[in-house]
Coordinates of C-alpha atoms in Angstrom, one line a residue:
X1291 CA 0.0 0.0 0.0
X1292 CA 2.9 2.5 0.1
X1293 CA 2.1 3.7 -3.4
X1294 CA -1.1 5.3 -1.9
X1295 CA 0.2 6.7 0.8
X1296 CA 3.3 8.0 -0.9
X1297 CA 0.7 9.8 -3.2
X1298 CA -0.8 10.7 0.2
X1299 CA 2.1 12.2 1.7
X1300 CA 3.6 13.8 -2.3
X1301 CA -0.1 15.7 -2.2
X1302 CA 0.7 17.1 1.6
X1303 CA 4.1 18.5 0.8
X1304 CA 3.1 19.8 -2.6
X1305 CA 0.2 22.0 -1.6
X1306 CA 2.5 24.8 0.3
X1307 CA 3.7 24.6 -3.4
X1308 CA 0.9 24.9 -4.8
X1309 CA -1.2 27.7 -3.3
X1310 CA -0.9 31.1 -2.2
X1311 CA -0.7 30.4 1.9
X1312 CA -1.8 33.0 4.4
X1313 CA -0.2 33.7 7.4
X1314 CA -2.1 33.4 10.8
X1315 CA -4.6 36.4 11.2
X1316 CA -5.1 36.6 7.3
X1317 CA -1.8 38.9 7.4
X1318 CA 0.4 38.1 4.1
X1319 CA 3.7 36.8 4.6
X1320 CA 6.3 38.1 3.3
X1321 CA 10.2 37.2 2.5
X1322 CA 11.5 35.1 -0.4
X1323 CA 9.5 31.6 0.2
X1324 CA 7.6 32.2 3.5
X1325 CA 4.3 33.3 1.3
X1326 CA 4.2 29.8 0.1
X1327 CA 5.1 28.0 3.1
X1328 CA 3.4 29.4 5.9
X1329 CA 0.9 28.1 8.1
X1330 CA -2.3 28.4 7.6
X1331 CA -3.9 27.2 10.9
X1332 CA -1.9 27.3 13.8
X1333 CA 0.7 29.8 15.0
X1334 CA 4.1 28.2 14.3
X1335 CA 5.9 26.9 17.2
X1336 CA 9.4 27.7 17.8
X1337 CA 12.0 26.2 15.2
X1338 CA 13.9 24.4 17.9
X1339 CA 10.8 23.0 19.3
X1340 CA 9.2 22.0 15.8
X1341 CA 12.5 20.3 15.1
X1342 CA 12.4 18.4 18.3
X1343 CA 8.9 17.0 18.3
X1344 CA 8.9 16.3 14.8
X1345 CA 12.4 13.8 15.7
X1346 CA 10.8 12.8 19.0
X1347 CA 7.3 11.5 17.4
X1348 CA 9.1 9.7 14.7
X1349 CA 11.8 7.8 16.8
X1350 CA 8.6 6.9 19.0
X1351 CA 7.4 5.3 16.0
X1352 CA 10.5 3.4 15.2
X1353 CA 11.2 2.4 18.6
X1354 CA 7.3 0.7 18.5
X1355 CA 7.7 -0.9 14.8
X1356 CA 11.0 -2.0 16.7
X1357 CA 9.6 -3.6 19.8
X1358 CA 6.4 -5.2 17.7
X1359 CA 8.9 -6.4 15.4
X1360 CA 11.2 -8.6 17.9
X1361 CA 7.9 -9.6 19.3
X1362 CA 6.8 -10.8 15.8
X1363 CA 9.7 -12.9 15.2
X1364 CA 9.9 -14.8 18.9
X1365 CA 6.2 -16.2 17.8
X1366 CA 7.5 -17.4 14.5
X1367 CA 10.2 -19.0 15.8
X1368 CA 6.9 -20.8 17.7
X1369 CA 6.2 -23.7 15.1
X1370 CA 2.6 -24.4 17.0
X1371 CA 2.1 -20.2 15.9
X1372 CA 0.0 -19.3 12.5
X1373 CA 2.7 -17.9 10.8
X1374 CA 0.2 -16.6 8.7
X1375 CA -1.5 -14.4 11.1
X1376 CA 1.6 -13.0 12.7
X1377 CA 2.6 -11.9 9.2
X1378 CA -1.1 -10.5 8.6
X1379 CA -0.6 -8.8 12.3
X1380 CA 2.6 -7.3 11.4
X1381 CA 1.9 -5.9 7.7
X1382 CA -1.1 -4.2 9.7
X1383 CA 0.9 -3.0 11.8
X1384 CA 3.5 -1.5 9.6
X1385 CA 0.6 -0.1 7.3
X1386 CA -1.0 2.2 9.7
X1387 CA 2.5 3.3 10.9
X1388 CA 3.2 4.6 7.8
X1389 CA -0.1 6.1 7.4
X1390 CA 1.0 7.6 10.8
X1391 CA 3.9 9.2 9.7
X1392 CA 1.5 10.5 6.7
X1393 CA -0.5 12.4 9.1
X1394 CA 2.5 13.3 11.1
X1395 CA 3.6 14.9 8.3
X1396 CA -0.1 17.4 7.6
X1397 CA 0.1 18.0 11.5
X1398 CA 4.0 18.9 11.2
X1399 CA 3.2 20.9 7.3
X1400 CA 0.2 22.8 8.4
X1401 CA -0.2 22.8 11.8
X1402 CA 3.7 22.7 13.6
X1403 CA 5.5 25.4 10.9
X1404 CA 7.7 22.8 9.7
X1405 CA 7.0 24.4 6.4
X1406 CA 7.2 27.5 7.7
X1407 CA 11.0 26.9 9.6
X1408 CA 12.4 25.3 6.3
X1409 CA 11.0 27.8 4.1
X1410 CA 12.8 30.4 5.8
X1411 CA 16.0 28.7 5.9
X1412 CA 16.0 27.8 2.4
X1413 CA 14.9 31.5 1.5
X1414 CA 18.0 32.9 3.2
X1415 CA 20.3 30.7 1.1
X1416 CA 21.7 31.7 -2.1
X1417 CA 21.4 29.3 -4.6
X1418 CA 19.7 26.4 -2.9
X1419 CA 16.3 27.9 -2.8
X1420 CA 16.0 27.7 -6.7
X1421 CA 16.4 24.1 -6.7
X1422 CA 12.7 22.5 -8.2
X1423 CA 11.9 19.8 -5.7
X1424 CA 14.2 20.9 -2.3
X1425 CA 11.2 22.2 -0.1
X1426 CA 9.1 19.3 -0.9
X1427 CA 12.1 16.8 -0.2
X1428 CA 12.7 18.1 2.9
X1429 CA 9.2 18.3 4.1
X1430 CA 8.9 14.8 3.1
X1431 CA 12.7 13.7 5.0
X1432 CA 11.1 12.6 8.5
X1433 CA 8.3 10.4 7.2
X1434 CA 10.9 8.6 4.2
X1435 CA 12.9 8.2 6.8
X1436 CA 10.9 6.8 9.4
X1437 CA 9.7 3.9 6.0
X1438 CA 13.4 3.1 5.8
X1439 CA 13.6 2.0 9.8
X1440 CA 10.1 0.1 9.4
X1441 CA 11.5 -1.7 6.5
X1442 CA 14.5 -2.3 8.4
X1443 CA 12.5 -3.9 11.2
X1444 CA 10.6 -5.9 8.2
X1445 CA 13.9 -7.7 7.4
X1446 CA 13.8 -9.3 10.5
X1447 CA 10.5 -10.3 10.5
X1448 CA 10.9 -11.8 6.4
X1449 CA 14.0 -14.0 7.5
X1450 CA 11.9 -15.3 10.0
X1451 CA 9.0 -16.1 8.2
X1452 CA 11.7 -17.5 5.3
X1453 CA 12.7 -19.9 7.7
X1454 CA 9.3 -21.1 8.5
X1455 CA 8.8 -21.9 4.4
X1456 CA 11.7 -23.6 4.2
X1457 CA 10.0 -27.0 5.4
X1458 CA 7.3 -26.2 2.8
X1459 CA 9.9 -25.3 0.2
X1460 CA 11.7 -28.5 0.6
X1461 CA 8.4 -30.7 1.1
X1462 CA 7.2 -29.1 -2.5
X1463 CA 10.3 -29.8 -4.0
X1464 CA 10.6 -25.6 -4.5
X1465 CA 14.1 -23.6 -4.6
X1466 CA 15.0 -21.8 -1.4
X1467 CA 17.4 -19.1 -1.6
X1468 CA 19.3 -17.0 1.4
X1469 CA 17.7 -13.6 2.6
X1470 CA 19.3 -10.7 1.1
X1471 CA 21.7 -8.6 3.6
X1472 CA 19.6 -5.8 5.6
X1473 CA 21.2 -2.9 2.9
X1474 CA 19.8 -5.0 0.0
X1475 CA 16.8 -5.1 1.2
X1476 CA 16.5 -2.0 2.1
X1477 CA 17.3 -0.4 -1.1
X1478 CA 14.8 -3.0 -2.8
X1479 CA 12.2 -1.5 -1.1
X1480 CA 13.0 1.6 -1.8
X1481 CA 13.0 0.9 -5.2
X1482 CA 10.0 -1.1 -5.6
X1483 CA 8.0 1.3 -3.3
X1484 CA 9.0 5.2 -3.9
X1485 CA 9.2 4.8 -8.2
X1486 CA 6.8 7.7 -8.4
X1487 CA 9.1 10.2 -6.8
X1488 CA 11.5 10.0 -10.5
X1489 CA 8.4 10.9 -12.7
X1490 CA 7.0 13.3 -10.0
X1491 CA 10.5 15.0 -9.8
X1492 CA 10.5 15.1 -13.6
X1493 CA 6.7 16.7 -13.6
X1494 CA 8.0 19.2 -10.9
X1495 CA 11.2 20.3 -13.2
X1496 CA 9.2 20.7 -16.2
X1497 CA 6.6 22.6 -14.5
X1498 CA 9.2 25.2 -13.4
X1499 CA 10.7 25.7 -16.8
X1500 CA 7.7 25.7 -18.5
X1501 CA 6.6 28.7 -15.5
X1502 CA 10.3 30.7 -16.7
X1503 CA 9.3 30.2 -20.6
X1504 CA 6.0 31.8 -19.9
X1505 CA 7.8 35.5 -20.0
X1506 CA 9.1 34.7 -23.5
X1507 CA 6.1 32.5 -24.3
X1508 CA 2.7 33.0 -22.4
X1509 CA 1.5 29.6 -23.8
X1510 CA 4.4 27.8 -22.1
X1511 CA 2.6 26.5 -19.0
X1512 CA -0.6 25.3 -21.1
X1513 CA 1.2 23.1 -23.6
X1514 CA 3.8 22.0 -21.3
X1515 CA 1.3 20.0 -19.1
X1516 CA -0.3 17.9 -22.2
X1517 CA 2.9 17.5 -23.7
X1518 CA 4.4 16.4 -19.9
X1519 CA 1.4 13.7 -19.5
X1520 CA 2.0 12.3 -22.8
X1521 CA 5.8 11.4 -22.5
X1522 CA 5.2 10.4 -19.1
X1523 CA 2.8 8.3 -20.0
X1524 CA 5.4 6.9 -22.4
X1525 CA 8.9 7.3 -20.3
X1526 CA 7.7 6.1 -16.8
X1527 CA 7.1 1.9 -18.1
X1528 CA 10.6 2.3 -19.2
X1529 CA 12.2 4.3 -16.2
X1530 CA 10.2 1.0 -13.6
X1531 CA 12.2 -1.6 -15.4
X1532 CA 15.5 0.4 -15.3
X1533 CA 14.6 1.4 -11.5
X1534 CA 14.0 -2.1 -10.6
X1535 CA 16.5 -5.3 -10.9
X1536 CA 15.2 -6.9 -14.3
X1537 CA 15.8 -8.8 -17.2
X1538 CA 14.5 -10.5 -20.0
X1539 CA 13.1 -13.9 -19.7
X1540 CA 14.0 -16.0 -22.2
X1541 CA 13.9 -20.1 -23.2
X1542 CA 10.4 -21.9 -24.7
X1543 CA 8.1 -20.4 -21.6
X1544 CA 8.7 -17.1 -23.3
X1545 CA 8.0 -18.3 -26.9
X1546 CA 4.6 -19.6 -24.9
X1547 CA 3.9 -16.4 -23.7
X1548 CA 4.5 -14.8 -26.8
X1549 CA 1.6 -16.5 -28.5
X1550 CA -0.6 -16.3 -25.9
X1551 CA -0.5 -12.7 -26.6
X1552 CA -0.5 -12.9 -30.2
X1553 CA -3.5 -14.8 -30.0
X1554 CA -5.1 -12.3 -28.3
X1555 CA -3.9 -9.5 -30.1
X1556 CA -1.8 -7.4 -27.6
X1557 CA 1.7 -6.6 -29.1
X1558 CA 4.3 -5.3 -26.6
X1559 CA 7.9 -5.0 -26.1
X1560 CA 9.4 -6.6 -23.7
X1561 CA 8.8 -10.0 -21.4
X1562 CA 10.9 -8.7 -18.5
X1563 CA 11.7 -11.5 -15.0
X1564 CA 11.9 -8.8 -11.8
X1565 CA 14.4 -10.4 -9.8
X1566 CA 13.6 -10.0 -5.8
X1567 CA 15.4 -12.2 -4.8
X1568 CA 12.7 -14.0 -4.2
X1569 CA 10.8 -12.0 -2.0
X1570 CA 7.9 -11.0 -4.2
X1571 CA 5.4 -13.5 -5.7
X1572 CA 3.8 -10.8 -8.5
X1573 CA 3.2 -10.2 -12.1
X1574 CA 2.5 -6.5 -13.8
X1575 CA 1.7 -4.9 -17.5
X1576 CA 3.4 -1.4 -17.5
X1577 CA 2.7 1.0 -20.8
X1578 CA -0.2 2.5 -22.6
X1579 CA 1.3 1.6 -25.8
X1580 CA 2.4 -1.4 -27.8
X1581 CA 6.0 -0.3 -27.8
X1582 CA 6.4 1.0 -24.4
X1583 CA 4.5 -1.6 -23.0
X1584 CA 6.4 -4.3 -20.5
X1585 CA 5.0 -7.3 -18.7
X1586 CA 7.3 -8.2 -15.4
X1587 CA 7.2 -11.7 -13.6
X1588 CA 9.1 -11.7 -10.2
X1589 CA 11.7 -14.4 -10.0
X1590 CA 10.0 -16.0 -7.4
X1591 CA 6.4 -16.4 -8.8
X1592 CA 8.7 -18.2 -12.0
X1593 CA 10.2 -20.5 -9.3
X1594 CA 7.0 -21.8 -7.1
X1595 CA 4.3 -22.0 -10.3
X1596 CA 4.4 -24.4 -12.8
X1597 CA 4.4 -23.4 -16.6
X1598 CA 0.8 -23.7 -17.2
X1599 CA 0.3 -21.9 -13.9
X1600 CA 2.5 -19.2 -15.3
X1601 CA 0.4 -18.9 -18.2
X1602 CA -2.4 -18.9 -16.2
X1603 CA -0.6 -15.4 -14.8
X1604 CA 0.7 -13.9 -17.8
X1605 CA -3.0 -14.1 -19.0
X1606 CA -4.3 -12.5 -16.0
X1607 CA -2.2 -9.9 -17.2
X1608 CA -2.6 -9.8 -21.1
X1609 CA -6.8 -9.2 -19.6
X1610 CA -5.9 -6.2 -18.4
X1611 CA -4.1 -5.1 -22.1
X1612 CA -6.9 -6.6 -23.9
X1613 CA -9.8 -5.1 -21.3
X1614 CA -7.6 -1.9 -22.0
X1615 CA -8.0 -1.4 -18.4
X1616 CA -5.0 1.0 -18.0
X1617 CA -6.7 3.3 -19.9
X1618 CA -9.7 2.9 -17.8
X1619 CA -7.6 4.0 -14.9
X1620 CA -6.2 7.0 -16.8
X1621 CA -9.2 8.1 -17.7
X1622 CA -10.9 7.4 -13.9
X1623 CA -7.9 9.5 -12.2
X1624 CA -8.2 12.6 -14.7
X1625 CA -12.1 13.2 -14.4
X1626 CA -11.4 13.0 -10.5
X1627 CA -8.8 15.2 -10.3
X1628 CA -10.8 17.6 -13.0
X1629 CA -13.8 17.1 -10.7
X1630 CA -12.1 17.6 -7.6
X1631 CA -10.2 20.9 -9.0
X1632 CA -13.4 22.3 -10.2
X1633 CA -15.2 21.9 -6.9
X1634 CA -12.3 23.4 -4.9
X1635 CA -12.3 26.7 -7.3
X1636 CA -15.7 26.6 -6.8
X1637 CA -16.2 26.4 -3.3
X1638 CA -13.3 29.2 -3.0
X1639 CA -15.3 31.2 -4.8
X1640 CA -18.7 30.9 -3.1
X1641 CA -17.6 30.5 0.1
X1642 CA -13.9 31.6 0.4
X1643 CA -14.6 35.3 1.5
X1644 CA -17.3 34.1 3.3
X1645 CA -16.5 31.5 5.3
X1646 CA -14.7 31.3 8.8
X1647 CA -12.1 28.5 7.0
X1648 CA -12.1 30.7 3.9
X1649 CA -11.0 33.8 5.6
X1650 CA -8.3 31.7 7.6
X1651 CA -6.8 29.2 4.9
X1652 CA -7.6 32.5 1.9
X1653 CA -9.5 31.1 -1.2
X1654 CA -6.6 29.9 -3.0
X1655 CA -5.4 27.5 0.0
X1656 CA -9.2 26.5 0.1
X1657 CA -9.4 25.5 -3.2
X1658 CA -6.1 23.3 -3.6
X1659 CA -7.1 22.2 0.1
X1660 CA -10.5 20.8 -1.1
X1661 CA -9.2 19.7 -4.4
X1662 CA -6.5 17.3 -2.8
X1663 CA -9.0 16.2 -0.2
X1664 CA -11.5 15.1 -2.7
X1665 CA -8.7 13.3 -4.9
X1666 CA -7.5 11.9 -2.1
X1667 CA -10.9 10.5 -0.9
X1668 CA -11.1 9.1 -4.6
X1669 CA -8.1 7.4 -4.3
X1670 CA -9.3 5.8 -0.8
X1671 CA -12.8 4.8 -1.9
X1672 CA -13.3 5.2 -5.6
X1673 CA -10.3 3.8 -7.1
X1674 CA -10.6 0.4 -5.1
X1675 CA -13.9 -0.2 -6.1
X1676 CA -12.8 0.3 -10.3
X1677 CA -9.4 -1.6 -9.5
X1678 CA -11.2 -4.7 -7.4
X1679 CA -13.5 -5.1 -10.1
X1680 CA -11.1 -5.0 -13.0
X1681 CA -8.9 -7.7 -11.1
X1682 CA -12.1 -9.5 -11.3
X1683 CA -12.3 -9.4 -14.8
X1684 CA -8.9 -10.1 -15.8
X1685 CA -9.1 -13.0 -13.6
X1686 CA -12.3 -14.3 -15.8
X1687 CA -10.5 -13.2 -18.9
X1688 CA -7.2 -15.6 -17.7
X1689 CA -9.7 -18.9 -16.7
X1690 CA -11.8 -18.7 -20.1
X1691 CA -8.2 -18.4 -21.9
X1692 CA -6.8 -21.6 -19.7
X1693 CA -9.9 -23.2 -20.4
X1694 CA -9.6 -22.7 -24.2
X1695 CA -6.3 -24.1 -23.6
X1696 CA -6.9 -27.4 -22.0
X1697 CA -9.6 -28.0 -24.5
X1698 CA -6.4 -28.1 -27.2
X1699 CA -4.4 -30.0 -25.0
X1700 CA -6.0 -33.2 -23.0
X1701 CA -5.2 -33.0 -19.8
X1702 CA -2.6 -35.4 -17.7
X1703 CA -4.6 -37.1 -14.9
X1704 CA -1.9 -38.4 -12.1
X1705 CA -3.7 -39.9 -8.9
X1706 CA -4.5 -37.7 -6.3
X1707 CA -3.4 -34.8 -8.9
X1708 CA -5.7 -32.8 -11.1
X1709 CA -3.2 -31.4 -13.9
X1710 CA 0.4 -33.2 -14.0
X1711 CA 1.3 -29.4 -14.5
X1712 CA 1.2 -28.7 -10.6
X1713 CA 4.7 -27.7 -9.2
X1714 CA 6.6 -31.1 -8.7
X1715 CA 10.0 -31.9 -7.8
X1716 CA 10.5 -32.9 -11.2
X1717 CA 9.2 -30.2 -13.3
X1718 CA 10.7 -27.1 -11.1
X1719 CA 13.2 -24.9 -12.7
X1720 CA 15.0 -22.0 -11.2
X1721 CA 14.8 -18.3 -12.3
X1722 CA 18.0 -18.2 -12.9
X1723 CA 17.5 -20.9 -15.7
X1724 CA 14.7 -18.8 -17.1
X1725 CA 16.9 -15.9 -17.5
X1726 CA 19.3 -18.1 -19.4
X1727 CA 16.7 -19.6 -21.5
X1728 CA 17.5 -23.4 -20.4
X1729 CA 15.1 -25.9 -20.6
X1730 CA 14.4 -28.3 -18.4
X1731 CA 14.4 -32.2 -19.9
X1732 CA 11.9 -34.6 -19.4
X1733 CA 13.2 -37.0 -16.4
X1734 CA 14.2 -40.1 -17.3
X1735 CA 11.4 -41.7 -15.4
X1736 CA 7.7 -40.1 -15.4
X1737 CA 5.0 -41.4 -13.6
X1738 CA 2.0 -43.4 -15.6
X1739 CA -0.2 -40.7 -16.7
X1740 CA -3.4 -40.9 -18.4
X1741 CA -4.8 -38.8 -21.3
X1742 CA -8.3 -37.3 -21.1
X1743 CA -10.0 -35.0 -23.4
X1744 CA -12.2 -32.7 -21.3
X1745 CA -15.8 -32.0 -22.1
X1746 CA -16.7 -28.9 -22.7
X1747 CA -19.0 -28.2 -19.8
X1748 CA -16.0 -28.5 -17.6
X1749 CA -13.5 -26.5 -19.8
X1750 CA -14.3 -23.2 -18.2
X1751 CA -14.2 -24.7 -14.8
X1752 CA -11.0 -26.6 -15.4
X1753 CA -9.5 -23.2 -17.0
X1754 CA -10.4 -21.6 -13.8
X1755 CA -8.9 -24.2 -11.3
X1756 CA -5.4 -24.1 -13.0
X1757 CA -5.5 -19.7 -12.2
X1758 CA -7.0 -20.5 -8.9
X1759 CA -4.1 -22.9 -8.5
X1760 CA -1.6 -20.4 -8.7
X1761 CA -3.5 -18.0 -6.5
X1762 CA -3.5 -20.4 -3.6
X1763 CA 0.2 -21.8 -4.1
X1764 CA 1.5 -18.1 -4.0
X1765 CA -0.4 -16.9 -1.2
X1766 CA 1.1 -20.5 0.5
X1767 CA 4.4 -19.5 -0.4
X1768 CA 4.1 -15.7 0.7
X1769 CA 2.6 -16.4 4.2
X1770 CA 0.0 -14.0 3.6
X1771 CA -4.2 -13.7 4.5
X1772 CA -5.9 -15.2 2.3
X1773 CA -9.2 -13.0 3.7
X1774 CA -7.2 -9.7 3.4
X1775 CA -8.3 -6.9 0.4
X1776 CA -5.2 -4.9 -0.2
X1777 CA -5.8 -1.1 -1.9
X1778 CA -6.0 -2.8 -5.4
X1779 CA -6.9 -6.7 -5.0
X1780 CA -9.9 -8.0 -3.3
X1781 CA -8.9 -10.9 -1.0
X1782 CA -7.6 -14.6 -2.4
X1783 CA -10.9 -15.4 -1.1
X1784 CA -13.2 -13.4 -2.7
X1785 CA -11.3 -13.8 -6.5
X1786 CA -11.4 -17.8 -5.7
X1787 CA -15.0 -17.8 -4.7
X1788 CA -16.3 -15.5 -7.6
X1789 CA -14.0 -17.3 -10.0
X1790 CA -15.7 -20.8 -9.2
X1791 CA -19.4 -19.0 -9.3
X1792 CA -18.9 -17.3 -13.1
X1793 CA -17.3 -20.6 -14.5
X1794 CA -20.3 -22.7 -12.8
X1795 CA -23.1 -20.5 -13.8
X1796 CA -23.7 -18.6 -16.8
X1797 CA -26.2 -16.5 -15.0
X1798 CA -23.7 -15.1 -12.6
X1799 CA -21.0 -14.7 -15.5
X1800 CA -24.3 -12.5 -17.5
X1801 CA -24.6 -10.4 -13.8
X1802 CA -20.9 -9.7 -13.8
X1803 CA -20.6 -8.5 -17.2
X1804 CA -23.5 -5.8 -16.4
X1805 CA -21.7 -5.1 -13.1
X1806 CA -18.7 -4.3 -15.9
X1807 CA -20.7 -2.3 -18.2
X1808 CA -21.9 -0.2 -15.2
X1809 CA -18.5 0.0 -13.8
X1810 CA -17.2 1.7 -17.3
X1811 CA -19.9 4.3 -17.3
X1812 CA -19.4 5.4 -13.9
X1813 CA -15.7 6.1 -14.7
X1814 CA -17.2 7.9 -18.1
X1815 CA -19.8 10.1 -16.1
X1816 CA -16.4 10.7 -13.7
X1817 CA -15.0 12.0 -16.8
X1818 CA -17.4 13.9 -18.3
X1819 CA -17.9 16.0 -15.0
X1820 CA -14.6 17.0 -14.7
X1821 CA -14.0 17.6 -18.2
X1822 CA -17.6 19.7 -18.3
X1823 CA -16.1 21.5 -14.7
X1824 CA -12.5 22.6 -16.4
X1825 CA -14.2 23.6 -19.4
X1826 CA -17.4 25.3 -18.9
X1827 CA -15.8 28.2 -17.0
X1828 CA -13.3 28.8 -19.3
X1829 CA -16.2 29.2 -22.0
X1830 CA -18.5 31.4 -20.0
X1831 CA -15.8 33.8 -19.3
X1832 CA -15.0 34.0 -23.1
X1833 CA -18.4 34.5 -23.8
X1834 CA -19.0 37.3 -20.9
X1835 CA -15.4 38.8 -22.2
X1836 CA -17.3 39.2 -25.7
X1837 CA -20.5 40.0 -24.6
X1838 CA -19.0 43.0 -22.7

C-alpha cells in the first residue's frame, strides 16, 4: 500500500507549493518563500521545538515498529504459531505506521511550521532555494525516513518467516534461496516502493521551466502540461524496469507467452523477470502503448508456479491489455482530479470570503485544500472499487483463456493430482535458468499418466482451477491472509470464490458482465464531470469577455 500513501504524503508537501498560503490572522507573509510555506492554521511553534517534536514522534514510531517487530519474530520461531496471522498482524501493523507518519507529516506541514521553519532557511540561502523539488524533499525527510527503519525492522521479520517456508519449500520440491543482507533489502524496497518520486520529480522540473518560458512565451505553461502527461505516460514503463533489478526472460516459456498474446492480439515490447530475490510473488503490464509496454514476472512467482500456472498469470495480465483497463484508470484518475479541482475553485469562490475557513486558509489554500482532499478521498474509496472489479475481470479473462487451452491440449490425470502441470519436484526450474533460456528435460522416469479429453461443460471450470491454483500456491508461499483486500486486490478469497461462481453458472457470469458495463460508465460520467467542470468556466468567461 505504500504507493497510496506515498501519493498521500507527495499531495501534503506539494500543496504549500501549490497555493498562495496566508499567514495566521489573514496577514500576508512576506520574504523570499515564506508566502508559500506558511501556516495556515496554527501559530508556528518555535524552530527548535518543531524540530524536536517532529524527531521525538518519529523515533517513537520506530522504537514501536521496533519492539512489535522482535515480538513478531519470537512467535514465528513458535512452530505451533500461524505464521500466517503473525505476518497479517505485522503488515497491519506497519501499514498504519506509515499512514501515521503521513498524518505526522499534515500535522508537522500545516499545523507545527515545519514548512514555515524550512521555508525560511531555504529562502536565506543563495542558490539552494531555486532548486525544483528541495522544499518538498525536505518536508517529506522525517516520514521517508521513518519507512526506511520500518523496513529495516521488516527484514527481521521476512528472515523469519523464510525460515518457516523452508519445510514447505523443501516438502514441494521448491528452490529456497538466502535472505538478502539488511542494505539489499532495504534499497529493494525503496526501489519497488518510492518509483513515483522519479516521474513526479520530472513533472515538478518541467513545471518550473515551463513557468520561466511563460515571459518569453505565455503559452508555455498550457502546452507543457499535455505534452508532460503524454511522455510520461510513455517514459515512466521504461524508467520502472531500469529502477528495478530486471531482465529478459527467455527459453520456450517465453515463446509460450508470446503467442498467448498474439493470439489475443496485444503486441508489446518486452517480457521482463523482476528479480527480488525471491521475496515477491507478482506479475505487472506497464505502458499505454504497444512499444512502451512491459509485462514483469518476479523471480519467485517463475520458481513456485508451474508453466501452465505461469500462463495462467501472464494471462491475468494480457486481460488487463486486452480489457484496456490502464486506460480505464487514466481516464478514472483525470475526471477526478478535473472534478475535484473544479469543486475546490468553486467552493473558493462561493464561500472563500465568506466563510470562517475561507477567511483563515484564503480562497486559494481552500481551493487546492479541497481539491486534494477530494482526490484523495477518490483514491481511498473510488479507485478500489474500479481496480477490485477489474482484477475480477482479468481474472475471468485468464480462466476462459486456460480453459480454451486445455480443450487443445488433453489433460494429464496423475492420482491424487488434477493437472500433471502442478509444481513437482521434477518439473521445477530455477529463475536463474529462465533468464538463461534453459530448458528443463523430461526425467528419465515419469509417472503413468493418463490422457483425457475434457468435455466442454467442464472447460471453463477446469481453465479456472489451474488460475486459482496459482493464487492459492503463492499466497502458500508468501505467508499471507488469504481474507485480506489490499488497496488494489480484493482478497484470495473473494477472487477464488467469484471465479468458481462465473465458471459454474452462466447466470452469474451474464450479472458480472453488467456489473462491468456499469462499472465503465461510472468512470465515463467521472470523466465527463470534470472535463464539463474545467471547461465550462473557461467558455463562460469568453463569452462574458465578448458579450461586454
Amino acid at each position: 500500500m505504500v504507493p497510496l500513501q506515498l501519493i498521500f504524503l507527495m499531495l501534503i508537501v506539494l500543496v504549500p507549493l501549490n497555493a498562495e498560503i496566508v499567514a495566521p490572522g489573514g496577514a500576508a507573509a512576506t520574504g523570499p518563500t515564506s508566502e508559500m510555506v506558511a501556516s495556515p492554521f496554527l501559530a508556528p511553534a518555535p524552530p527548535m521545538l518543531t524540530i524536536a517534536l517532529i524527531i521525538g514522534t518519529h523515533l517513537a514510531l520506530l522504537l514501536f515498529i521496533q519492539q512489535k517487530a522482535r515480538s513478531s519474530i519470537r512467535l514465528l520461531h513458535n512452530s505451533a504459531v500461524n505464521s500466517t496471522a503473525v505476518a497479517y498482524q505485522m503488515d497491519r501493523a506497519m501499514s498504519r505506521l506509515r499512514w501515521a507518519t503521513v498524518g505526522l507529516a499534515a500535522a508537522q506541514v500545516w499545523g507545527m511550521g515545519w514548512a514555515q521553519v524550512v521555508g525560511e532557511a531555504v529562502g536565506q540561502t543563495q542558490y539552494l532555494k531555486y532548486l525544483p523539488m528541495l522544499l518538498p524533499a525536505i518536508f517529506a525527510a522525517p516520514a521517508l525516513l521513518t519507512w526506511m527503519g520500518i523496513w529495516t525492522a521488516q527484514h527481521g521479520v521476512e528472515r523469519a518467516i523464510r525460515q518457516r517456508s523452508l519445510p514447505y519449500l523443501l516438502a514441494q520440491g521448491l528452490p529456497n534461496h538466502e535472505m538478502p543482507e539488511l542494505g539489499t533489502y532495504v534499497w529493494m524496497q525503496m526501489r519497488h516502493n518510492l518509483y513515483l518520486l522519479v516521474p513526479m520529480a520530472l513533472a515538478t522540473v518541467v513545471e518550473e521551466l515551463a513557468a520561466l518560458l511563460d515571459a518569453y512565451w505565455r503559452y508555455s505553461s498550457t502546452v507543457a502540461v499535455p505534452l508532460l502527461i503524454g511522455v510520461l505516460l510513455l517514459l515512466a514503463p521504461w524508467l520502472i524496469t531500469r529502477m528495478w533489478d530486471t531482465t529478459p526472460l527467455r527459453g520456450e516459456l517465453r515463446a509460450r507467452l508470446e503467442k498467448l498474446a498474439a493470439a489475443h492480439r496485444i503486441r508489446f515490447r518486452q517480457i521482463y523477470v523482476w528479480r527480488t530475490s525471491s521475496m515477491v510473488t507478482n506479475a505487472a503490464i506497464l505502458g499505454y502503448v504497444p512499444f512502451a509496454r512491459y509485462f514483469l514476472m518476479t523471480d519467485a512467482l517463475l520458481e513456485t508456479l508451474s508453466d501452465r500456472q505461469i500462463e495462467a498469470v501472464f494471462a491475468h495480465e494480457v486481460g488487463h491489455a486486452s480489457h484496456k483497463h490502464l486506460w480505464w484508470y487514466a481516464m478514472a484518475i483525470c475526471g477526478a482530479f478535473l472534478l475535484a479541482a473544479s469543486m475546490g475553485d468553486a467552493a473558493a469562490y462561493y464561500f472563500g470570503a465568506t466563510s470562517v475557513l475561507g477567511y483563515v486558509m484564503g480562497p486559494a489554500t481552500l481551493s487546492v485544500g479541497l481539491t486534494f482532499g477530494l482526490l484523495g478521498l477518490f483514491l481511498l474509496l473510488g479507485f478500489p472499487f474500479i481496480s477490485r472489479r477489474f482484477e475480477h475481470q482479468a481474472d475471468w479473462f485468464a480462466a476462459r483463456h486456460m480453459g480454451e487451452s486445455l480443450a487443445q491440449e488433453p489433460l494429464r490425470k496423475t492420482p491424487g493430482v488434477l493437472f500433471a502441470d502442478a509444481p513437482t519436484l521434477l518439473e521445477q526450474i530455477t529463475a536463474e535458468q529462465y533468464m538463461r533460456g534453459e530448458v528443463l528435460l523430461e526425467p528419465a522416469i515419469a509417472p503413468a499418466v493418463e490422457l483425457v479429453a475434457p468435455a466442454p461443460a467442464t472447460v471453463t471450470l477446469q481453465g479456472a482451477e489451474v488460475f486459482n491454483s496459482a493464487l492459492e500456491t503463492l499466497v502458500d508461499v508468501a505467508h499471507r491472509s488469504r481474507d485480506r483486500a489490499s488497496w488494489m486486490h480484493p482478497s484470495i478469497n473473494n477472487r477464488l470464490a467469484l471465479l468458481r461462481q462465473l465458471a459454474g453458472d452462466e447466470r452469474a457470469a451474464a450479472a458480472f458482465r453488467r456489473r462491468m458495463i456499469f462499472t465503465r460508465v461510472f468512470i465515463l460520467l467521472v470523466f465527463v464531470a470534470g472535463l464539463a467542470g474545467a471547461v465550462l468556466p473557461e467558455i463562460l468567461a469568453w463569452m462574458h469577455s465578448h458579450r461586454g
